[in-house]
mmCIF file of C-alpha atoms in Angstrom:
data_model
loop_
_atom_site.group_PDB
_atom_site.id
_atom_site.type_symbol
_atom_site.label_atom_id
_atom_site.label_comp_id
_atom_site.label_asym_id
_atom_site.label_seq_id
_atom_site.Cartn_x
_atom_site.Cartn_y
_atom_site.Cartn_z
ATOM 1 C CA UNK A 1230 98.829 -183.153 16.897
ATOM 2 C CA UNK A 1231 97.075 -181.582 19.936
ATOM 3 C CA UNK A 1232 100.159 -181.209 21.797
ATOM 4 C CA UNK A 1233 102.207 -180.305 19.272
ATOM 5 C CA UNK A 1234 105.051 -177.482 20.738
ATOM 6 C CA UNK A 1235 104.656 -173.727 20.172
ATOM 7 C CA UNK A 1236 105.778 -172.180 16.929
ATOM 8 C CA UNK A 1237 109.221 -170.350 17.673
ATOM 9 C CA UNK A 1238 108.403 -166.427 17.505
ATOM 10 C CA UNK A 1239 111.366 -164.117 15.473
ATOM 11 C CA UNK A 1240 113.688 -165.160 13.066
ATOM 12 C CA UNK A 1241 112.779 -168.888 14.461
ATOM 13 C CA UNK A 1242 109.382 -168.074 12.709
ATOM 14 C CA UNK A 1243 110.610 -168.096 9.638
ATOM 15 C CA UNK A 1244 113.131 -171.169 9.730
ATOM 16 C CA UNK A 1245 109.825 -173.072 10.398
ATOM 17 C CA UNK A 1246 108.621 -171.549 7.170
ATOM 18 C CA UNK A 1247 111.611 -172.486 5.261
ATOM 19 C CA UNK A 1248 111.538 -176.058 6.729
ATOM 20 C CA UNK A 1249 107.733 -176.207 5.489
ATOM 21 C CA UNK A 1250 109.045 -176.138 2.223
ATOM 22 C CA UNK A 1251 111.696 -179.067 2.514
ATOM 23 C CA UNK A 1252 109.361 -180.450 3.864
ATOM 24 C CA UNK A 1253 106.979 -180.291 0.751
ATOM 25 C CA UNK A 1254 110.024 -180.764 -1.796
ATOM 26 C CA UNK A 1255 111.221 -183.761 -0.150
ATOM 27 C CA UNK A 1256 107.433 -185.304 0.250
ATOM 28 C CA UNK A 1257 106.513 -184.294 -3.349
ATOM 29 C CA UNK A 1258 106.613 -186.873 -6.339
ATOM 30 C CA UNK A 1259 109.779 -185.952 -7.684
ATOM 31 C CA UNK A 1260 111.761 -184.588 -4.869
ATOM 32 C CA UNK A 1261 115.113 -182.587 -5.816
ATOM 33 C CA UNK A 1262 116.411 -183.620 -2.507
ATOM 34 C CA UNK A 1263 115.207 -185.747 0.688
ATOM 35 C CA UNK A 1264 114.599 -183.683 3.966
ATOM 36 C CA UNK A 1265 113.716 -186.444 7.044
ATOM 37 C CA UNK A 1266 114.550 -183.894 9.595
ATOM 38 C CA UNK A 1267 112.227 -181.309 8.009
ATOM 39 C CA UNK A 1268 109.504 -183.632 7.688
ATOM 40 C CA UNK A 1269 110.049 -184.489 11.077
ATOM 41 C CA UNK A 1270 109.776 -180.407 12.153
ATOM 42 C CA UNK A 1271 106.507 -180.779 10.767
ATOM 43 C CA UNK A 1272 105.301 -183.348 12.524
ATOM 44 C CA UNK A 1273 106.706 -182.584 15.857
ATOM 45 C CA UNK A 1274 104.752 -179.111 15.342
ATOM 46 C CA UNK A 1275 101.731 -180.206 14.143
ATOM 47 C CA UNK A 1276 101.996 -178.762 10.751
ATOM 48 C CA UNK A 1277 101.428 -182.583 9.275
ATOM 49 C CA UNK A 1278 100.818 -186.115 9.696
ATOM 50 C CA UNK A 1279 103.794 -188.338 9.255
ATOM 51 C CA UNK A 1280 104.486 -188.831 5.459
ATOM 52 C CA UNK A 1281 101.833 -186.023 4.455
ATOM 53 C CA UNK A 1282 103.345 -182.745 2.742
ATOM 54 C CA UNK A 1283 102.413 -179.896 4.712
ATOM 55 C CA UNK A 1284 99.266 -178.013 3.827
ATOM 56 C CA UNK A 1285 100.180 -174.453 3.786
ATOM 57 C CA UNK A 1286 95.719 -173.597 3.331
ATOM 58 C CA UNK A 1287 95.410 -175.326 6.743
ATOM 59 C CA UNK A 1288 98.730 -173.473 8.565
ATOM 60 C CA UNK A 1289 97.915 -171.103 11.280
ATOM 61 C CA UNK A 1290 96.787 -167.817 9.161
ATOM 62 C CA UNK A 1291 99.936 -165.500 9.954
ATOM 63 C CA UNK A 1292 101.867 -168.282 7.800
ATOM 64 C CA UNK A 1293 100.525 -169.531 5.170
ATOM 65 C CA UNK A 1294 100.838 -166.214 2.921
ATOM 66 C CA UNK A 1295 104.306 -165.809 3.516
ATOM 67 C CA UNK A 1296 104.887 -169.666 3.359
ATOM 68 C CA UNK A 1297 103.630 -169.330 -0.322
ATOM 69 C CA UNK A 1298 105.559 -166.169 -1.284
ATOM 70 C CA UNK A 1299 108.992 -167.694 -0.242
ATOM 71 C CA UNK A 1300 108.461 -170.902 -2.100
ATOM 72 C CA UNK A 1301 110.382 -170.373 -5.279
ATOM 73 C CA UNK A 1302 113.594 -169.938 -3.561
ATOM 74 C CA UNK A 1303 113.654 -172.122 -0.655
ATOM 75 C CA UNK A 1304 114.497 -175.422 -3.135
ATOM 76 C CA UNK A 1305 116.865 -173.210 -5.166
ATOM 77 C CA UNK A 1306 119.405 -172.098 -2.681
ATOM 78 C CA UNK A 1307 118.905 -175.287 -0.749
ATOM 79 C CA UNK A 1308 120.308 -177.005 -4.105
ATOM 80 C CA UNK A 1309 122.895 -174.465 -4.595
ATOM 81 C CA UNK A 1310 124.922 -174.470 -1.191
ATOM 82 C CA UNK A 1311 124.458 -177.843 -1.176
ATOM 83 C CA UNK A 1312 126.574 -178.170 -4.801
ATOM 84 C CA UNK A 1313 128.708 -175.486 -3.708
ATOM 85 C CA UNK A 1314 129.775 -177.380 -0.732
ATOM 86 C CA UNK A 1315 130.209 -180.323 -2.933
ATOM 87 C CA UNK A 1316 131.923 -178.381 -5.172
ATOM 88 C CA UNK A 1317 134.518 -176.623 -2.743
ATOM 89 C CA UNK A 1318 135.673 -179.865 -1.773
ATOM 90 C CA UNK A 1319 136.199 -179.067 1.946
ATOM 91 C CA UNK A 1320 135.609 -181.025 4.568
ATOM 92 C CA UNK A 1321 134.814 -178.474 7.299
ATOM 93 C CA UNK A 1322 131.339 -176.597 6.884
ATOM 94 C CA UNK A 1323 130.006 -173.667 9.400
ATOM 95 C CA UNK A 1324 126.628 -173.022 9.176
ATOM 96 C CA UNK A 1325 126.329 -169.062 10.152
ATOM 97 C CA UNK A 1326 122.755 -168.988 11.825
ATOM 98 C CA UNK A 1327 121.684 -172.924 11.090
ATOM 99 C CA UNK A 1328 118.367 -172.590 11.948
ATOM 100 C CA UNK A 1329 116.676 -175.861 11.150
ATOM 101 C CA UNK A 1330 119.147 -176.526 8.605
ATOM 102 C CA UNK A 1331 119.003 -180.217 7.936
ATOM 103 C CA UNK A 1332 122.162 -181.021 5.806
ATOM 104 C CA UNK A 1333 123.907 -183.412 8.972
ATOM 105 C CA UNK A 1334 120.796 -185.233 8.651
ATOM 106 C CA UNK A 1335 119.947 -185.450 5.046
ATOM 107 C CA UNK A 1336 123.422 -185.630 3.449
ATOM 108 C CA UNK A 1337 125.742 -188.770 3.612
ATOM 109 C CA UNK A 1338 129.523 -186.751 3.437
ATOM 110 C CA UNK A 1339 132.375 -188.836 4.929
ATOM 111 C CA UNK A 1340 135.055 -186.885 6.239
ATOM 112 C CA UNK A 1341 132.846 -183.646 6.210
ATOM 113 C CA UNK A 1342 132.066 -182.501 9.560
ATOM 114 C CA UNK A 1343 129.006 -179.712 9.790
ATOM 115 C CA UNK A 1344 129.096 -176.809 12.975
ATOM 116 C CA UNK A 1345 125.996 -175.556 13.492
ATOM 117 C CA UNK A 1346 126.012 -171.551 15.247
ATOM 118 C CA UNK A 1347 122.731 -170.914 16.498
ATOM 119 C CA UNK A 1348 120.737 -169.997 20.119
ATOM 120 C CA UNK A 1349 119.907 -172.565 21.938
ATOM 121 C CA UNK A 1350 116.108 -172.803 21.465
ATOM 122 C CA UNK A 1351 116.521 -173.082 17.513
ATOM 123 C CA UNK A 1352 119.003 -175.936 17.908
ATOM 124 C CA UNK A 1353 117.004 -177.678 20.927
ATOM 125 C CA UNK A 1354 113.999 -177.845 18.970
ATOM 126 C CA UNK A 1355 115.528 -179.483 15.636
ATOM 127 C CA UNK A 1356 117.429 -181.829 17.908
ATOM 128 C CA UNK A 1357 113.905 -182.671 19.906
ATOM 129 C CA UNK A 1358 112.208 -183.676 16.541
ATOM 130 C CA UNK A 1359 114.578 -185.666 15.272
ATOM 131 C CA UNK A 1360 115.051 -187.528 18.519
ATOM 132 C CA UNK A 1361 111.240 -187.818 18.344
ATOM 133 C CA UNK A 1362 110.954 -189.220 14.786
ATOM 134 C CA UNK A 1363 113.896 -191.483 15.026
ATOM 135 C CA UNK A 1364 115.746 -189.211 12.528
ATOM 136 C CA UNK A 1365 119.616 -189.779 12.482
ATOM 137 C CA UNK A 1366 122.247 -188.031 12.050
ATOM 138 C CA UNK A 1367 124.527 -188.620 8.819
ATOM 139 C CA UNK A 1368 127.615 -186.135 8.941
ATOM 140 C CA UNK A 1369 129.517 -185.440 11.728
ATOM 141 C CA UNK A 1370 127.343 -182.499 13.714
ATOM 142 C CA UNK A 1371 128.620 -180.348 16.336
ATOM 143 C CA UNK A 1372 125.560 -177.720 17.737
ATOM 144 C CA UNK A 1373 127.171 -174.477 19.132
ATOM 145 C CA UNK A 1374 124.542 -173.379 20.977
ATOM 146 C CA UNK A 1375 125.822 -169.134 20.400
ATOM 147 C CA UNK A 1376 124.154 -165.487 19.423
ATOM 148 C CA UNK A 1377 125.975 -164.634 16.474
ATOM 149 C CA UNK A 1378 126.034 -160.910 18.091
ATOM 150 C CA UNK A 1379 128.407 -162.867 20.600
ATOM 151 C CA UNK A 1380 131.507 -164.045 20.564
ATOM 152 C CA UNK A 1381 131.046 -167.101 18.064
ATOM 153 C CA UNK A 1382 134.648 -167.653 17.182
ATOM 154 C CA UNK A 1383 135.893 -168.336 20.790
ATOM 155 C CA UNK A 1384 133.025 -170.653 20.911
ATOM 156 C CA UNK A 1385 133.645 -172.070 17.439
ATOM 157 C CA UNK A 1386 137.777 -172.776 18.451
ATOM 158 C CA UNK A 1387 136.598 -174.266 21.621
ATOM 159 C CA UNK A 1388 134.098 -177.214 19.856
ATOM 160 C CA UNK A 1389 137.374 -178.253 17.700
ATOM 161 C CA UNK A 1390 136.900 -176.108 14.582
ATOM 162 C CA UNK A 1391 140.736 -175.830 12.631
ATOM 163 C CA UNK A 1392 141.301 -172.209 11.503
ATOM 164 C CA UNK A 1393 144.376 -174.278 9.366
ATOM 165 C CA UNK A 1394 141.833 -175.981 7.002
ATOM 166 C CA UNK A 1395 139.663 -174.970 4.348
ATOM 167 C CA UNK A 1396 136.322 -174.211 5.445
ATOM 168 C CA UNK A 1397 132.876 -173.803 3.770
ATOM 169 C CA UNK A 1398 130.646 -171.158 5.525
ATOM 170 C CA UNK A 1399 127.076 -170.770 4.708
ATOM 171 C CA UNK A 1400 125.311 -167.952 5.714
ATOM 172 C CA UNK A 1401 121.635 -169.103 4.207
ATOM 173 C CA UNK A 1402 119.033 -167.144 4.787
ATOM 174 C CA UNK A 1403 120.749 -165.550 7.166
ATOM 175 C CA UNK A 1404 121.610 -161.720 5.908
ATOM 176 C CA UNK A 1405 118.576 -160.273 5.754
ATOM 177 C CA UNK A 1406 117.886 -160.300 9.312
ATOM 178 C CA UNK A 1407 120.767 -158.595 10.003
ATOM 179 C CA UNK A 1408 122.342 -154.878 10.205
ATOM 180 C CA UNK A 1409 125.078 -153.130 8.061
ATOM 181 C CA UNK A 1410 127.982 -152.922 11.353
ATOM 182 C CA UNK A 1411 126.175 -157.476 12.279
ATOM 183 C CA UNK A 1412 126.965 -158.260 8.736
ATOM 184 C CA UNK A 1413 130.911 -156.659 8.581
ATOM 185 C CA UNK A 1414 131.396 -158.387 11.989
ATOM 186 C CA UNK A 1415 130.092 -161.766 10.450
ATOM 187 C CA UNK A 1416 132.318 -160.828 7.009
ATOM 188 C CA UNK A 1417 135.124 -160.303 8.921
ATOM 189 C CA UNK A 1418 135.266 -162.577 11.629
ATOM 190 C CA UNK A 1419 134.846 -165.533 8.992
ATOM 191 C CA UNK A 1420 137.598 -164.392 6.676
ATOM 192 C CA UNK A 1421 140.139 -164.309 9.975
ATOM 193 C CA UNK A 1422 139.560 -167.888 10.512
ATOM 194 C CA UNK A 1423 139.555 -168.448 6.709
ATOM 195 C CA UNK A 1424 142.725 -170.779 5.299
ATOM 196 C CA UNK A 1425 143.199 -170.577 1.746
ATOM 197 C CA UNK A 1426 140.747 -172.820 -0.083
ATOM 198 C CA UNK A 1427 137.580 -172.013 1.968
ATOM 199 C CA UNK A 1428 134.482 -170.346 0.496
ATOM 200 C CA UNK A 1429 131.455 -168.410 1.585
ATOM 201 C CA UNK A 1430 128.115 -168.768 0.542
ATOM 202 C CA UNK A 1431 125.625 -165.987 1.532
ATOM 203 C CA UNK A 1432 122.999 -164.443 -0.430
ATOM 204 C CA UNK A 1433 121.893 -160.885 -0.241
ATOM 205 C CA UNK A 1434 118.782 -159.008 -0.908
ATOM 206 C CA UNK A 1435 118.003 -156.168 -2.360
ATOM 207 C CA UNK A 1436 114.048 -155.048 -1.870
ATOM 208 C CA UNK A 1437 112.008 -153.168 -4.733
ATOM 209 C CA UNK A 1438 110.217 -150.233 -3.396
ATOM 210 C CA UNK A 1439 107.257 -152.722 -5.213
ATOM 211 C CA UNK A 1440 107.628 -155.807 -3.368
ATOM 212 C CA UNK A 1441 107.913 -153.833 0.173
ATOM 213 C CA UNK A 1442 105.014 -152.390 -0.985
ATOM 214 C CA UNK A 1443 103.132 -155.980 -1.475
ATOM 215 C CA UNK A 1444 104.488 -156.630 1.745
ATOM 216 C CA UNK A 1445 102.826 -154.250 3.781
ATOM 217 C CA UNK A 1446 99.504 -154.800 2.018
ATOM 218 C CA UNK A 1447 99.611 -158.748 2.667
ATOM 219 C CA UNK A 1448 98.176 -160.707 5.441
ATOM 220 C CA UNK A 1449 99.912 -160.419 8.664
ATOM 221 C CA UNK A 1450 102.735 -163.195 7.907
ATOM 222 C CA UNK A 1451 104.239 -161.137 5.211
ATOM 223 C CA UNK A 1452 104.204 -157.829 7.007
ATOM 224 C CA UNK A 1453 105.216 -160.122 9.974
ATOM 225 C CA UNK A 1454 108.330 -161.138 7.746
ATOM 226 C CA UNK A 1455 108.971 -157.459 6.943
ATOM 227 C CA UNK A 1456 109.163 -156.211 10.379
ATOM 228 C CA UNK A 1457 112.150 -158.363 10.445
ATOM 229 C CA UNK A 1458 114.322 -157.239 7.660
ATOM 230 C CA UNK A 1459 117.400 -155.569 8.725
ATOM 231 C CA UNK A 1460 119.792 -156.104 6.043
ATOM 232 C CA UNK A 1461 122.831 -153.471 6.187
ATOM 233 C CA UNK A 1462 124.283 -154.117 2.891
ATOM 234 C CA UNK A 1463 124.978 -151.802 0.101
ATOM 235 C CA UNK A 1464 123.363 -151.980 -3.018
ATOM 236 C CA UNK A 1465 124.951 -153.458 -5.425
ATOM 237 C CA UNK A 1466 127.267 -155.498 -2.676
ATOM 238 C CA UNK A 1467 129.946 -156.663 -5.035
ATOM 239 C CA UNK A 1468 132.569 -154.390 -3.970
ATOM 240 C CA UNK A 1469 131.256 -154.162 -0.316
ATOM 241 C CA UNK A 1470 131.911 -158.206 -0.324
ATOM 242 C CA UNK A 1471 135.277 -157.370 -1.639
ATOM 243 C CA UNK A 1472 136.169 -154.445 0.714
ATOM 244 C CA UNK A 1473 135.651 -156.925 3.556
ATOM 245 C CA UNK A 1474 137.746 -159.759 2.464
ATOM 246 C CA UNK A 1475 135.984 -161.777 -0.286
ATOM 247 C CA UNK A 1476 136.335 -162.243 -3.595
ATOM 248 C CA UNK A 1477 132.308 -162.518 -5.417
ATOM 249 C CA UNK A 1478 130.844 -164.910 -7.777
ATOM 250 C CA UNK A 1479 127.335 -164.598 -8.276
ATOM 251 C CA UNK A 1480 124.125 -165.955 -9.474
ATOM 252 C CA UNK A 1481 121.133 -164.186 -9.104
ATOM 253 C CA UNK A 1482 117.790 -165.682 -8.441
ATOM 254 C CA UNK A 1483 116.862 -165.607 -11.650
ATOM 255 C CA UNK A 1484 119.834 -167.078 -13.114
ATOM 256 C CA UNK A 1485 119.696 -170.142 -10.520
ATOM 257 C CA UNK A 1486 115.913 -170.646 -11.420
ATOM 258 C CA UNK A 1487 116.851 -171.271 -15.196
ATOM 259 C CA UNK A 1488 119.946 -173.767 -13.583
ATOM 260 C CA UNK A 1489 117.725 -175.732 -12.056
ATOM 261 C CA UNK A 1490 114.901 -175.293 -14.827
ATOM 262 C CA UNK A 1491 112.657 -173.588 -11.299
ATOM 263 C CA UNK A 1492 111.614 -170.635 -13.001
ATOM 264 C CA UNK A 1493 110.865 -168.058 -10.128
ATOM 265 C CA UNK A 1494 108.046 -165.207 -9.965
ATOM 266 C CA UNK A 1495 108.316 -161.552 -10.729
ATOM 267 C CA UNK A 1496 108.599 -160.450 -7.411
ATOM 268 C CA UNK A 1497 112.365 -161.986 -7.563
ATOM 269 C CA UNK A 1498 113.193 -160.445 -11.132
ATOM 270 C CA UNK A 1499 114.540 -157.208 -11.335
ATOM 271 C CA UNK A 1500 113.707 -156.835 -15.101
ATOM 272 C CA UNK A 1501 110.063 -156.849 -14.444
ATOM 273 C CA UNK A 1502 109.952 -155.008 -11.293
ATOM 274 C CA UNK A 1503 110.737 -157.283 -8.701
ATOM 275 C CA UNK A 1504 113.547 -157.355 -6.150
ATOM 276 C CA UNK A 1505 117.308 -158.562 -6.573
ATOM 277 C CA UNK A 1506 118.214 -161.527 -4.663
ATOM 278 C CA UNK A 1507 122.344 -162.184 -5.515
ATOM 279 C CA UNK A 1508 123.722 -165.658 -4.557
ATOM 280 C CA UNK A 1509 127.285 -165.231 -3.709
ATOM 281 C CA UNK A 1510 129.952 -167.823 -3.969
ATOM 282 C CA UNK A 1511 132.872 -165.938 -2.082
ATOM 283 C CA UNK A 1512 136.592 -167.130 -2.307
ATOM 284 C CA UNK A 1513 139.082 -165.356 0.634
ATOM 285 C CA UNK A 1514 140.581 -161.958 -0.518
ATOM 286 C CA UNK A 1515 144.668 -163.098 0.573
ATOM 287 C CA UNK A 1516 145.739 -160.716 3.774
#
């Protein structure tokens, strides 16, 4: 593991942290789902050995706080797109800011075919481990290698995506990171190429003065993680969601720990102080 590659720095930071915990989930003894590409992210960057969970005590220190804070959700929203794809029934999925998503590799869909929108260096770098590890891929994949601050439609319509059929679009972990006038570009730019029949999946966050205060007093990963949080929304964003073209249906955090009997901490409960963290299953407002 001595020459393992250079942690991504930014946003890329934390898709390694949220592939750490794949990782773990699909290693553990009772895995909700199998990850091959994230175990193969940890490998490739020296986070593990092959078949060995990661160790988040023996990450580098900036990560290993934040890698523990995020933990209850990671599994939980990774299980709930994944059923709301299922669930939608479409056979076209966009993944809004893929990161080191790892559904094309992990999930056997015939007839699905899975766009990933990301820069280059976060697609490269999923692509590189799994070419490393032998890790194949499943589901039709096309990487669009695109800034989502660009023009990611054009680019979108040019790798063979068809604005005529229902599409899925999954915007995971992807709001936060991302300012009020980004996130109604995103919104609206999605429901334009939107037939009837497609669904969005995005979650959005609201932080407790608390938890930003827990934030700044943690070890550098967490205020790391902090310094990164843009999101634009309005609190509550039900009717902002519907202003811009969708129609909300929502779980919050809470909620989709008891679904999946994954109880999360306080810092994600509202009641006891914590911040709200909405899971939104969006149907197309019609134009």
């Amino acid at each position: 593991m001595t020459d393992a590659p250079t942690l991504p720095d930014g946003v890329g930071w934390t898709a390694v942290l949220v592939a750490t915990h794949r990782a773990a989930e699909s290693l553990s003894p009772n895995p909700a789902f199998r990850d091959p590409l994230a175990e193969a992210l940890m490998v490739h960057l020296g986070l593990s050995e092959p078949g060995t969970p990661p160790d988040f005590e023996r990450m580098p220190g900036d990560m290993a706080g934040m890698a523990r804070m995020i933990g209850d959700v990671i599994v939980l929203r990774t299980l709930h797109y994944d059923q709301m794809i299922i669930d939608s029934g479409v056979e076209q999925i966009v993944l809004l800011g893929a990161g080191l998503d790892g559904r094309a590799y992990r999930q056997t869909w015939p007839g699905r075919r899975i766009f990933e929108l990301d820069r280059p260096a976060g697609l490269a770098l999923k692509e590189q481990a799994a070419a490393k590890a032998g890790v194949p891929v499943l589901t039709e994949r096309t990487a669009i290698p695109v800034d989502l601050a660009d023009d990611w439609p054009s680019a979108l319509l040019a790798a063979g995506f068809d604005p005529s059929r229902p599409t899925a679009w999954i915007a995971e972990g992807l709001a936060v990171y991302l300012d009020r006038p980004e996130l109604e570009a995103l919104l609206t730019r999605a429901r334009e190429l939107s037939a009837p029949g497609s669904r969005l999946g995005i979650e959005l966050a609201s932080v407790s003065p608390d938890a930003r205060s827990e934030l700044a007093a943690s070890d550098d990963g967490t205020r790391r993680f902090e310094g990164l949080i843009r999101s634009g929304h309005p609190v509550p964003p039900h009717d902002w969601l519907l202003d811009h073209g969708w129609t909300p249906d929502e779980l919050t955090a809470v909620e989709l720990g008891w679904r999946y009997d994954r109880p999360v901490t306080s810092w994600l409960d509202p009641d006891r102080g914590g911040s709200a963290l909405w899971y939104f299953s969006c149907a197309p407002v019609d134009l």
